[in-house]
Coordinates of C-alpha atoms in Angstrom, one line a residue:
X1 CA 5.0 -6.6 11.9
X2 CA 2.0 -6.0 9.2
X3 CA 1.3 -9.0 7.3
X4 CA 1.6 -6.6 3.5
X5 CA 5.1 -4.8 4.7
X6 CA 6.7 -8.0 4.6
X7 CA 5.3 -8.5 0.8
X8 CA 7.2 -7.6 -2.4
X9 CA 5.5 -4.2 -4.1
X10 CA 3.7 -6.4 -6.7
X11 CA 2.2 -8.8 -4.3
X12 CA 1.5 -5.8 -1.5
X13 CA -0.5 -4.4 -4.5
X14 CA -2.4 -8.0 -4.7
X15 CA -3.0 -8.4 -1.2
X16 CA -4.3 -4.6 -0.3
X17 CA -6.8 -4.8 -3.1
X18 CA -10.0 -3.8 -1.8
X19 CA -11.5 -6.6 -4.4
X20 CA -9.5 -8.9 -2.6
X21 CA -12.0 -11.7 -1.2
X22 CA -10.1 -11.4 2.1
X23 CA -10.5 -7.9 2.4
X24 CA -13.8 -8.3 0.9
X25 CA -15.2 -10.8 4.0
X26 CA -12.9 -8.5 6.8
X27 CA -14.9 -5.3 5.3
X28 CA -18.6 -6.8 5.0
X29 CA -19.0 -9.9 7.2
X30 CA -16.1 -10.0 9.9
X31 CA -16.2 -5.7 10.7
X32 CA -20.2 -6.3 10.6
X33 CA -20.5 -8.6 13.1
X34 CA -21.6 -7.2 16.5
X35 CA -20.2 -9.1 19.4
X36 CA -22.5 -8.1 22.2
X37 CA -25.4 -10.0 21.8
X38 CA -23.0 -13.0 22.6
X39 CA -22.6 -12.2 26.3
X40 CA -25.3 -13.8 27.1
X41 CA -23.1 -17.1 26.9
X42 CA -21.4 -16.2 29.2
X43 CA -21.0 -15.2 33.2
X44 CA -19.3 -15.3 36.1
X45 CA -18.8 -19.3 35.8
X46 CA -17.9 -19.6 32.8
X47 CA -15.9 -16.5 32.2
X48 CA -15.0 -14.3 29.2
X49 CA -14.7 -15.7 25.8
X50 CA -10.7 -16.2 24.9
X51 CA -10.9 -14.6 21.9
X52 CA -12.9 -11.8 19.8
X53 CA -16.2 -13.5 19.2
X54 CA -16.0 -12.1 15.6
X55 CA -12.9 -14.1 15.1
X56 CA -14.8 -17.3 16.1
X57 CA -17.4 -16.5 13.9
X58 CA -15.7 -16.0 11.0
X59 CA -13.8 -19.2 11.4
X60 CA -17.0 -20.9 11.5
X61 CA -17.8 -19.3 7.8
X62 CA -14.4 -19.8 6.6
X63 CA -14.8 -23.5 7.3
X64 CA -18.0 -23.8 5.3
X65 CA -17.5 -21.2 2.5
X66 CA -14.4 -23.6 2.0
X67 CA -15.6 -27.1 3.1
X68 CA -12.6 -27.2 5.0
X69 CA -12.4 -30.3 8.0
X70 CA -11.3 -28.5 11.0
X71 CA -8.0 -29.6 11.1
X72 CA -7.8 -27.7 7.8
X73 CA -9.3 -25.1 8.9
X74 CA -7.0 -24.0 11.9
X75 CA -4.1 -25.0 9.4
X76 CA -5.1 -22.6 7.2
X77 CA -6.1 -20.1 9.8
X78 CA -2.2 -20.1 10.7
X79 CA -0.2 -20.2 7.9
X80 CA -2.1 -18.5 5.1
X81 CA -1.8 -14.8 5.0
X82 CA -5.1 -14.2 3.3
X83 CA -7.1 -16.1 5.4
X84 CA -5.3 -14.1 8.9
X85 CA -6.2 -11.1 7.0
X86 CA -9.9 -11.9 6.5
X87 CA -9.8 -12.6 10.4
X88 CA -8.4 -9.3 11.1
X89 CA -4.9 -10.6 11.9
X90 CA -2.4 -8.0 10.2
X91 CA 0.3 -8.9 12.2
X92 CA 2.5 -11.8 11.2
X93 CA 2.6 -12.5 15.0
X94 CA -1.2 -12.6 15.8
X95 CA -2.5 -16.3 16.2
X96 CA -6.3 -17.6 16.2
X97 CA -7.9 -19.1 19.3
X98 CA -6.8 -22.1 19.8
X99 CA -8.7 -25.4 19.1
X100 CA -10.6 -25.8 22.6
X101 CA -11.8 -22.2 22.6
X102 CA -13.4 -22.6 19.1
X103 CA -15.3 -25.7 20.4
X104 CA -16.4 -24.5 23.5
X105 CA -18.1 -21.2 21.8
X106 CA -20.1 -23.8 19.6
X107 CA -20.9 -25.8 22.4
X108 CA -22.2 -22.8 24.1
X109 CA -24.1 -21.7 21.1
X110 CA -25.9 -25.0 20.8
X111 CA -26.5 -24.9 24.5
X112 CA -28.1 -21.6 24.5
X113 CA -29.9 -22.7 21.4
X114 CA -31.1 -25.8 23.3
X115 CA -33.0 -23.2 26.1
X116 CA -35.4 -22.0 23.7
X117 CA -33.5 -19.2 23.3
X118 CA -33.5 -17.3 19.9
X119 CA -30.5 -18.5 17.4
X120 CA -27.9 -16.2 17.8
X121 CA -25.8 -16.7 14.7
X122 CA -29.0 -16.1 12.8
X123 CA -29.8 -12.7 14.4
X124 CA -26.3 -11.8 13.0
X125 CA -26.8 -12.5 10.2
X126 CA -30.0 -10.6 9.5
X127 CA -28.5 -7.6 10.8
X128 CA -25.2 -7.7 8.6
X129 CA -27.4 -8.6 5.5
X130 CA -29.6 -5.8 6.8
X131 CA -26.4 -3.5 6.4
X132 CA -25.4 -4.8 3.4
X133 CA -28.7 -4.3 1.8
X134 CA -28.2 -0.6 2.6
X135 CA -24.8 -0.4 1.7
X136 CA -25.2 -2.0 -2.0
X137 CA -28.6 -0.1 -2.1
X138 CA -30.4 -3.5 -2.9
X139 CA -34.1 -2.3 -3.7
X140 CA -35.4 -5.6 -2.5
X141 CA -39.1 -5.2 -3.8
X142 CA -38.8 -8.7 -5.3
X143 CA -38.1 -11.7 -3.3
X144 CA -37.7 -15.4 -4.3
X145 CA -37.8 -18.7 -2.1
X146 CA -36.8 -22.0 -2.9
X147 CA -35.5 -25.2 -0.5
X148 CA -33.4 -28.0 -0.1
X149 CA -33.7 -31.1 1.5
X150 CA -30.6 -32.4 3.5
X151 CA -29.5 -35.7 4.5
X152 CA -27.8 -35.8 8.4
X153 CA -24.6 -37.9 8.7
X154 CA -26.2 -41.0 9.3
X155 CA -25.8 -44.3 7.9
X156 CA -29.5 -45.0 6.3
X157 CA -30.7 -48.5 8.8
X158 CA -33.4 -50.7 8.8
X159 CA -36.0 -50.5 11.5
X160 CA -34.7 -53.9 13.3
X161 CA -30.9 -52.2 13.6
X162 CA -32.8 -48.8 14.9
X163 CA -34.6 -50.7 17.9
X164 CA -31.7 -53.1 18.7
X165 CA -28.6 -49.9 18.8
X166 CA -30.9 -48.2 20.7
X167 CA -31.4 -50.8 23.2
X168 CA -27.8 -51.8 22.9
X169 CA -26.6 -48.3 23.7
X170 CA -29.2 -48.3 26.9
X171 CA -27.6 -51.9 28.1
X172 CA -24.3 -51.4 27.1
X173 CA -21.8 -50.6 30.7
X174 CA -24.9 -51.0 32.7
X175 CA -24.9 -53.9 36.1
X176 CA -28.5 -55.3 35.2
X177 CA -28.4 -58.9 36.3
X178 CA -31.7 -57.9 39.0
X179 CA -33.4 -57.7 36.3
X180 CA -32.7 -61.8 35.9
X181 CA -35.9 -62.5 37.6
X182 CA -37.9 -60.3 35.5
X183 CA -36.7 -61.7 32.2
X184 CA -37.5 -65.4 30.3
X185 CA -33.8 -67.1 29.9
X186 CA -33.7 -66.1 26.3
X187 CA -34.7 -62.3 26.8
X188 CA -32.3 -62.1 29.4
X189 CA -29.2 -63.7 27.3
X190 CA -30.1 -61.5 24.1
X191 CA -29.8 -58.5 26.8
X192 CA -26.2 -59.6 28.1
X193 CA -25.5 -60.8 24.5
X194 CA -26.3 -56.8 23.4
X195 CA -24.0 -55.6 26.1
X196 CA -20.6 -57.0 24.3
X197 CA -21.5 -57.7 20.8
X198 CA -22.3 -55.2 18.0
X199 CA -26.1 -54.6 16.2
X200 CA -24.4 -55.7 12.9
X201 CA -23.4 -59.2 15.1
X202 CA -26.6 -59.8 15.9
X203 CA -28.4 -58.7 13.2
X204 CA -26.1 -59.7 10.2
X205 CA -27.1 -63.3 9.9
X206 CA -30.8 -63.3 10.2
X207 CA -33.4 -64.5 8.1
X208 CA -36.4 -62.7 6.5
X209 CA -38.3 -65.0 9.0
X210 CA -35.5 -64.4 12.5
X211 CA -35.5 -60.8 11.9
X212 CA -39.4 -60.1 12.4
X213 CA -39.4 -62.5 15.2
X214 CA -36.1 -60.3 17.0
X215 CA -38.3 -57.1 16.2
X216 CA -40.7 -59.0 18.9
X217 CA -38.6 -59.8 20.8
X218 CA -36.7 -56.1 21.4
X219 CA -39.6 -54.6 21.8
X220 CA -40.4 -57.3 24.8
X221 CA -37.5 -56.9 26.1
X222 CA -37.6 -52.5 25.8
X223 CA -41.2 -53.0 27.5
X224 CA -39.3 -54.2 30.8
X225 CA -35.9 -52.5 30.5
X226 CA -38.5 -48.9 31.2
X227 CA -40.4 -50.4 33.6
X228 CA -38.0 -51.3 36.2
X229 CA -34.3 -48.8 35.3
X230 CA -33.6 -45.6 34.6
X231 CA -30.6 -43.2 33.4
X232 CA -29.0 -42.1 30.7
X233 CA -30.6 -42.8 27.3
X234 CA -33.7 -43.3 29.0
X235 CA -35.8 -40.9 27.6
X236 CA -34.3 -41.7 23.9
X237 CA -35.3 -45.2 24.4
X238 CA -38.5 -44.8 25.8
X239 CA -39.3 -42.3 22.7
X240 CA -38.3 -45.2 19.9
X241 CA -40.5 -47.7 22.0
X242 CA -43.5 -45.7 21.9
X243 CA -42.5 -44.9 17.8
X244 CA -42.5 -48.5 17.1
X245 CA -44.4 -50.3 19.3
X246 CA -48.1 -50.9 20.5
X247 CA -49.0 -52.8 23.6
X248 CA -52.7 -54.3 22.3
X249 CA -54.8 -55.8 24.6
X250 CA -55.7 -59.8 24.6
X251 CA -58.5 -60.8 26.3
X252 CA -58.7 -64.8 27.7
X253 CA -61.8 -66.7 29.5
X254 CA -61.2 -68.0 32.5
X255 CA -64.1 -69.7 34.2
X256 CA -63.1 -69.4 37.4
X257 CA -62.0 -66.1 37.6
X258 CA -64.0 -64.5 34.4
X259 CA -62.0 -62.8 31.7
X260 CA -58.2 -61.6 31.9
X261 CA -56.8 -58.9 29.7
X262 CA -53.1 -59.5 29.2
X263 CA -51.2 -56.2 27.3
X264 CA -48.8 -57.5 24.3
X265 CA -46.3 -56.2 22.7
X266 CA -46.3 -55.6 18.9
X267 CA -44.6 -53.8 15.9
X268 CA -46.8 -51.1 14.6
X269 CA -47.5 -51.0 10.9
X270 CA -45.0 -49.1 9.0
X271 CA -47.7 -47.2 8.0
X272 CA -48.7 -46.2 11.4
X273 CA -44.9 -44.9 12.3
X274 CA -45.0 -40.8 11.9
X275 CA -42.3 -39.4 9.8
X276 CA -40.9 -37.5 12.7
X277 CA -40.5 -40.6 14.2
X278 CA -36.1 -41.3 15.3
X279 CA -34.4 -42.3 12.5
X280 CA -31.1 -42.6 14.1
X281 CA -30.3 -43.1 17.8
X282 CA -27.0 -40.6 16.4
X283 CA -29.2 -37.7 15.5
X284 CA -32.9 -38.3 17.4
X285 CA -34.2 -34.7 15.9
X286 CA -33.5 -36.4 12.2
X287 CA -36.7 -36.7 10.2
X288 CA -38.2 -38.9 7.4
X289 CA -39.7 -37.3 4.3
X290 CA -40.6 -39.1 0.7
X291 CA -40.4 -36.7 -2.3
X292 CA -41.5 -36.7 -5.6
X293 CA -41.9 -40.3 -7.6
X294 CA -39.9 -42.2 -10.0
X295 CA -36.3 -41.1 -10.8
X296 CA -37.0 -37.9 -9.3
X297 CA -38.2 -39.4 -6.0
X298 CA -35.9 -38.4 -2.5
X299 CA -35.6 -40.5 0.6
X300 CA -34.4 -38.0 3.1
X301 CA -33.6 -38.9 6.9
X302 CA -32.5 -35.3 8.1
X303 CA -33.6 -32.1 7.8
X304 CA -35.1 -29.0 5.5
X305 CA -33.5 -25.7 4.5
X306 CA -35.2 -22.7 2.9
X307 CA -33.6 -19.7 0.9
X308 CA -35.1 -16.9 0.2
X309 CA -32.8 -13.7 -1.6
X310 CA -33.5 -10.9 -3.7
X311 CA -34.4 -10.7 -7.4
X312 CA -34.7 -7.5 -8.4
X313 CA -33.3 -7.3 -12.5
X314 CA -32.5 -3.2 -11.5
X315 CA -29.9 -4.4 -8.7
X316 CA -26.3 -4.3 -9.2
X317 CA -26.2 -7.7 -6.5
X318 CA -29.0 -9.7 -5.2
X319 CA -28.3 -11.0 -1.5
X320 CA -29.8 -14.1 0.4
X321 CA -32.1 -12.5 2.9
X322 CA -32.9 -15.0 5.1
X323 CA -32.5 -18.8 5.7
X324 CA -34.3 -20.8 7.9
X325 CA -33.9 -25.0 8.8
X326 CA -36.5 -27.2 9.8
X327 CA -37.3 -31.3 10.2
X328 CA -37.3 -32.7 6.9
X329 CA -41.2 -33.9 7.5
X330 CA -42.1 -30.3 7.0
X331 CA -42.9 -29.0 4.0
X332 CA -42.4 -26.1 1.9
X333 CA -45.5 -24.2 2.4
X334 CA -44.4 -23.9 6.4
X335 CA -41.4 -21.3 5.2
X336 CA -43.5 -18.8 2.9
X337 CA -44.9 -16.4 6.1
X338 CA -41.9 -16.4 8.2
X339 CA -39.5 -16.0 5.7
X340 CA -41.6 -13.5 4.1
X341 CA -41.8 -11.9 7.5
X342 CA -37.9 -12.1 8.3
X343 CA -37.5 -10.6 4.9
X344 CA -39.7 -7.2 5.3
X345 CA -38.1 -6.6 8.3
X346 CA -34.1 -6.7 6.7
X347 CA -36.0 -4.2 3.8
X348 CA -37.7 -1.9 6.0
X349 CA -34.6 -1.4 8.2
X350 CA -32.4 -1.1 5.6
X351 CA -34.2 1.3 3.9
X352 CA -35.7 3.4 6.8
X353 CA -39.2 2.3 6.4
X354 CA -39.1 3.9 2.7
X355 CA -39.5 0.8 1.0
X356 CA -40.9 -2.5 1.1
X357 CA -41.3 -6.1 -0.7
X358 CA -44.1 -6.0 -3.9
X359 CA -43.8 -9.5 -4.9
X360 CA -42.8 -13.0 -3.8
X361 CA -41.8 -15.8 -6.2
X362 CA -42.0 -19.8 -5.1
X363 CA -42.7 -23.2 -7.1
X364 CA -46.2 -24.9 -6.1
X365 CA -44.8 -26.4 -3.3
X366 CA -45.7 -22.8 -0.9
X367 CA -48.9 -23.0 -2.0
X368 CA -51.6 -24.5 0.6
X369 CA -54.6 -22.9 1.4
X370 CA -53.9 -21.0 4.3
X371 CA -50.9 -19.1 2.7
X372 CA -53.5 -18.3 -0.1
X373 CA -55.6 -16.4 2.2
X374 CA -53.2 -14.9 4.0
X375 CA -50.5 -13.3 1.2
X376 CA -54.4 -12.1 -0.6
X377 CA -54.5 -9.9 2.6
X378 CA -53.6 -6.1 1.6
X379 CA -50.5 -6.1 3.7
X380 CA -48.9 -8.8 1.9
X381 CA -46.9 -8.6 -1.5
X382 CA -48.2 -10.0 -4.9
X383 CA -47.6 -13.7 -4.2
X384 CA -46.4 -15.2 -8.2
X385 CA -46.4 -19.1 -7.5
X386 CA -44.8 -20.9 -10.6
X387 CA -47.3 -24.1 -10.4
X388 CA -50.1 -24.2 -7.9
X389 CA -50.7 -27.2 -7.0
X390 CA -54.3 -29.1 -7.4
X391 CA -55.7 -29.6 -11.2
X392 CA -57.1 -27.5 -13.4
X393 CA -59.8 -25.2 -12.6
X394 CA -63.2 -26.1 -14.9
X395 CA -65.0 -22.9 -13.3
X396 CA -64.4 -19.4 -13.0
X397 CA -66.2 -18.0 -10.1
X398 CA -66.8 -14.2 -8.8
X399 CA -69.3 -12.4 -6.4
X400 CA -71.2 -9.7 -8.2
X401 CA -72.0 -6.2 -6.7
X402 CA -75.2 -8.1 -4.9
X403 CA -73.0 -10.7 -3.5
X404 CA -74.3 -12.9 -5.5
X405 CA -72.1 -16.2 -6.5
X406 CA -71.6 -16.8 -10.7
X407 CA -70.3 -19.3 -12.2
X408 CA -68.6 -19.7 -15.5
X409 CA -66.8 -22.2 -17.7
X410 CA -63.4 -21.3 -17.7
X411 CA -63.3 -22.5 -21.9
X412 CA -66.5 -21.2 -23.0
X413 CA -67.4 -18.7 -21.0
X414 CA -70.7 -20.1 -20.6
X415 CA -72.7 -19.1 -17.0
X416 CA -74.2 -22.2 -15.0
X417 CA -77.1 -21.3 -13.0
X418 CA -76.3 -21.9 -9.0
X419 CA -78.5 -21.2 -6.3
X420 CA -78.1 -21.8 -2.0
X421 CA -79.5 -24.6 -0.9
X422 CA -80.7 -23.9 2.7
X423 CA -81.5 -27.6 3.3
X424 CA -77.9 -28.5 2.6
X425 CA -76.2 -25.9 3.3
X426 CA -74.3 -25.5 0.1
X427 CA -74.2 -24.1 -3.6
X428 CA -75.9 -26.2 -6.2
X429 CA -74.2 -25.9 -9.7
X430 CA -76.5 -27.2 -12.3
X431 CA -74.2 -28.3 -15.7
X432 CA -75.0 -29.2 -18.8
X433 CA -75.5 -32.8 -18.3
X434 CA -78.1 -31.6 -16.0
X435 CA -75.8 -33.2 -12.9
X436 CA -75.5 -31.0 -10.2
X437 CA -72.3 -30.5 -7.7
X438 CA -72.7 -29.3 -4.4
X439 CA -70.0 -26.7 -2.9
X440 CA -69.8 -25.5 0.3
X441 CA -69.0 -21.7 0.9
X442 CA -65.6 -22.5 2.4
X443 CA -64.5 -24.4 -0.8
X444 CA -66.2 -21.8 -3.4
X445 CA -64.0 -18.9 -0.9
X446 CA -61.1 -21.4 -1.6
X447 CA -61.8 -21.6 -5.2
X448 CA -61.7 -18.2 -5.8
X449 CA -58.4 -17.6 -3.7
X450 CA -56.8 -19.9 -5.8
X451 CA -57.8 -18.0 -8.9
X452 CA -56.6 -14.6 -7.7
X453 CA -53.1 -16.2 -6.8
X454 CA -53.4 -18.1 -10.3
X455 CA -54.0 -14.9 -12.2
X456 CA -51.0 -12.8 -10.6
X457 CA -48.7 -15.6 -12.3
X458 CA -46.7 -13.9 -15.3
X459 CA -43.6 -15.2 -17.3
X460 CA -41.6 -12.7 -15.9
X461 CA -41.7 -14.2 -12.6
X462 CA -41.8 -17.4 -14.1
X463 CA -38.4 -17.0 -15.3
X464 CA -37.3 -15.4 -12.2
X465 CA -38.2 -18.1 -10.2
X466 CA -36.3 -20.5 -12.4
X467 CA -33.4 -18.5 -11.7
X468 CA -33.1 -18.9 -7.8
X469 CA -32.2 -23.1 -8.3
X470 CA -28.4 -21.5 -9.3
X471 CA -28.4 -19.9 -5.7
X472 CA -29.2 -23.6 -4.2
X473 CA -26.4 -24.7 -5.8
X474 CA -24.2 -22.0 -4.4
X475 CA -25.2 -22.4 -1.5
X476 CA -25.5 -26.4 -1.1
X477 CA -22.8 -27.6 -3.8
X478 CA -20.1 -28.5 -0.8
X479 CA -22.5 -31.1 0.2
X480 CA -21.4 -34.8 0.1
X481 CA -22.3 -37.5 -2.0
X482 CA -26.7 -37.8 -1.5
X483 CA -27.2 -34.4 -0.2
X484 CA -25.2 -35.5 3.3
X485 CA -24.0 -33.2 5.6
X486 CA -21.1 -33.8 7.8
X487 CA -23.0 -32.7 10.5
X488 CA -25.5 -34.3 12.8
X489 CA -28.6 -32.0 14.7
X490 CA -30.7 -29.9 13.5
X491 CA -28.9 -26.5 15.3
X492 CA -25.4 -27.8 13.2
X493 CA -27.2 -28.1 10.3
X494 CA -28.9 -24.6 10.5
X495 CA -25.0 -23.1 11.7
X496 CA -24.1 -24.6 8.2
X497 CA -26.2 -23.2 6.0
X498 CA -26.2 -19.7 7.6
X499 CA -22.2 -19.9 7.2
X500 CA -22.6 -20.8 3.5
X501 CA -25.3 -17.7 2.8
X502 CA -22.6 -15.5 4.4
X503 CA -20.0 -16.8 2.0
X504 CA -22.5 -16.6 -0.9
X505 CA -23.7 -13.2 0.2
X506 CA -19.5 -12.0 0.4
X507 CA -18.9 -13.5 -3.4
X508 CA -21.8 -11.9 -5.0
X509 CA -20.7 -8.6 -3.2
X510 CA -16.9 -9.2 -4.1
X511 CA -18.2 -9.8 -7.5
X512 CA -20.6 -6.9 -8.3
X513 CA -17.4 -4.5 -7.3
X514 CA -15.0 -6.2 -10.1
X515 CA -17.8 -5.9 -12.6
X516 CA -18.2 -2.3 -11.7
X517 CA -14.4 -1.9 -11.9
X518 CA -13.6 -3.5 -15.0
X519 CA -17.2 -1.7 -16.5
X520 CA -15.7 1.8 -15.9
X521 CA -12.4 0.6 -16.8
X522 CA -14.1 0.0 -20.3
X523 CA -15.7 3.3 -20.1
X524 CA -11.9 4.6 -19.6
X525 CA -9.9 2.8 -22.4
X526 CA -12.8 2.2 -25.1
X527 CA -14.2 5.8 -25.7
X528 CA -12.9 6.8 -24.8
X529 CA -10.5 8.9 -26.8
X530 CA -13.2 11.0 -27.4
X531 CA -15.5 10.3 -24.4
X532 CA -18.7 11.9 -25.1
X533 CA -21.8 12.8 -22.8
X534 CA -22.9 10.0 -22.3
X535 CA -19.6 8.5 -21.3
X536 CA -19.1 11.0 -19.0
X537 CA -22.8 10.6 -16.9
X538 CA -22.2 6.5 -16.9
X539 CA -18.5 7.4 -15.4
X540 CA -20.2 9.6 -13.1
X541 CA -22.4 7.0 -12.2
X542 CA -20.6 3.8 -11.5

């Protein structure tokens, strides 16, 4: 039997609102979503899916939108009406896949993922934003980006625990006594030692002093463990050994037989360890990155989300666009093409090819030379950067109609004589100290790059880009305590933030149609007794 025939009148009323959230998501994320790019997943050995692949999906929002654990989740998946609703369920009868069928779709997603293969949650989600931007007649001629850094759910350790879990994990179940002969008595009882005790029991106890000398001796002991076994975790540990360690060369005089070079294993400096390097054997694709200084500074081990949405001030509802989820290491400036990219393409389609993005917003942090030249290249939109980064600019600099190079002071105005030096190879500015600088062509093309970007900043944009830090907290405010997902791996991590921008994208939509019903329920009751012309084109309208 229907789910709103078994309702009272009052609460049928409720639940069949089409401002409903539930209806809302079942109308413009659950209906939207097109299940056969999905059969790639599966074939003849693995069979059909046990359930409607939509239904799976929008589980997998649900769960986000409502940082639900999962045995919430399929609690609430069974019992509340609304949620059955939003799924499609309308019959008091119809259950959701059960538990194993939900986790074998996302282990099937990751393992396609894990190919090379494109992400498939993603490409759904373009092409339902792409629809909803036509639906809501988003203009979309103004985009804005900003980013997030995300911790993975690791426990933050010190290099000694890294290298001594990962070589437990390799040891531990493991018959290894051949490797007796190969090992000094106190390597070989710090391997069996690793093979029934913890890392925090070995490491707990140790001094300042003990705990650089056990760094040694792991790495000593890693340096054999590769060379003579194999198997599982082999790879994981062979990548944290070459992370952390150097084998350097020692050299000894021997008279008889000349010199001997005998390879040692050492720490590398911390300095020398790349922030890509594992920083958990629980999540190996986990990255490092150090941000900002002082109070403001982050210490990330995870991963890097960008936003991008709409800004347009003549939209009813700005939508997020397009996410995308990288290392942490990676900076900002690696998002702005792609996502500006990803972003055209949902415009274009939506609108036919009629229209297309005029201007993208970002903070400094986009800005590297390279995305200078290429957003200055006719194709591209205005690019408004809030703060570019470097200092301020002492010259103004411009080719005349000869192609000749001038030079100005940015405060007075005042033009420096500068001539090519042949010889060097460079422009020589001559100042008023009567000091000269010397400027390649490369850096004067990148000085003047940075001065058209600099002068398409405006306050408008200013302000706009202010704006999009309330959409990273829409998006990211279910996060735990420092930024920490529950998640580990980077393809989880990129599944929970495209579930969230579905969510965000449903509210805003949900929203924009109570504002528009309560506006012309204004226009209704307020004028209203004697509606007038004007009254009667803004009814028309909305």
């Amino acid at each position: 039997m229907n789910i709103s025939n078994l309702l009272s009148s009052r609460k049928q009323k409720l639940f069949d609102s089409k401002d409903g959230w539930h209806n809302v998501f079942n109308r413009e994320v659950l209906s939207r979503i097109d299940e056969r790019p999905y059969s790639v997943l599966y074939d003849d050995k693995v069979g059909r899916p046990n359930a409607p692949i939509r239904i799976l999906i929008g589980m997998m929002i649900l769960k986000e939108g409502n940082g639900w654990s999962d045995l919430q989740l399929f609690e609430e998946c069974r019992f509340n009406l609304k949620i059955m609703h939003a799924l499609g369920l309308h019959n008091i009868s119809d259950d959701v896949p059960v538990e194993s069928t939900y986790y074998e779709f996302r282990r099937l997603l990751g393992a396609y993922n894990e190919k090379g293969e494109k992400d498939l949650l993603k490409e759904t989600f373009l092409k339902i934003t792409t629809q909803q931007v036509r639906a809501h007649g988003v203009n979309g001629d103004k985009i804005r980006l900003d980013s997030k850094l995300i911790n993975s759910n690791i426990a933050k350790g010190h290099r000694l625990e890294l290298v001594v879990e990962a070589t437990r994990k390799y040891v531990k179940g493991k018959e290894l006594d051949y490797l007796q002969d190969k090992l000094d008595t106190e390597l070989y009882e710090l391997m069996k030692s690793m093979q029934s005790k913890s890392t925090s029991n070995i490491t707990y106890r140790l001094t300042g002093i003990e705990k650089k000398d056990m760094l040694i001796k792991i790495g000593s002991l890693m340096h054999i463990l590769l060379g003579y076994s194999s198997g599982i975790n082999y790879k994981l540990l062979e990548r944290i050994y070459k992370e952390q360690y150097e084998e350097i060369k020692e050299g000894s005089d021997d008279k008889d037989n000349g010199s001997k070079e005998e390879k040692v294993v050492a720490p590398k400096s911390p300095k020398d360890i790349s922030s890509s390097s594992v920083q958990s054997i629980h999540d190996p694709e986990a990255a490092y990155r150090a941000k900002g200084h002082g109070k403001n500074k982050q210490i990330v081990s995870g991963f890097h989300s960008n936003i991008t949405e709409s800004c347009g001030s003549q939209d009813d509802v700005n939508l997020i666009l397009d996410v995308d989820v990288v290392k942490a290491n990676v900076s900002e400036d690696a998002f702005l093409i792609d996502s500006v990219d990803a972003c055209q393409q949902v415009i274009s389609e939506a609108h036919e090819g009629a229209k297309s993005i005029e201007e993208v917003i970002t903070d400094g942090g986009y800005d590297n030379i390279a995305n200078r030249k290429e957003m200055l290249k006719e194709k591209n939109p205005t690019w408004r950067v809030a703060k570019m980064k470097g200092g301020a600019h002492i010259y103004r600099m411009i080719y005349n109609e000869q192609g000749e190079l001038e030079i100005y002071n940015r405060k007075t105005n005042e033009q420096y004589e500068v001539y090519y030096s042949k010889i060097a190879q460079k422009y020589v500015i001559k100042r008023e100290n009567g000091s000269r600088r010397y400027l390649t062509k490369e850096q004067v093309d990148n000085y003047i790059k940075h001065q058209q970007i600099e002068n398409q900043i405006s306050k408008e944009s200013h302000n706009l880009r202010a704006s999009v830090e309330s959409t990273i907290h829409q998006t990211f405010h279910r996060l735990k305590k420092n930024n920490k997902m529950v998640y580990r791996g980077l393809i989880k991590c990129q599944w929970y933030v495209l579930a969230r921008a579905f969510w965000v994208n449903m509210i805003r939509i949900r929203d924009k149609n109570i504002k528009k019903a309560l506006f012309f329920m204004f226009l209704l009751l307020g004028g209203f007794m004697e509606p007038h012309v004007q009254n009667r084109e803004l009814i028309r309208k909305y």
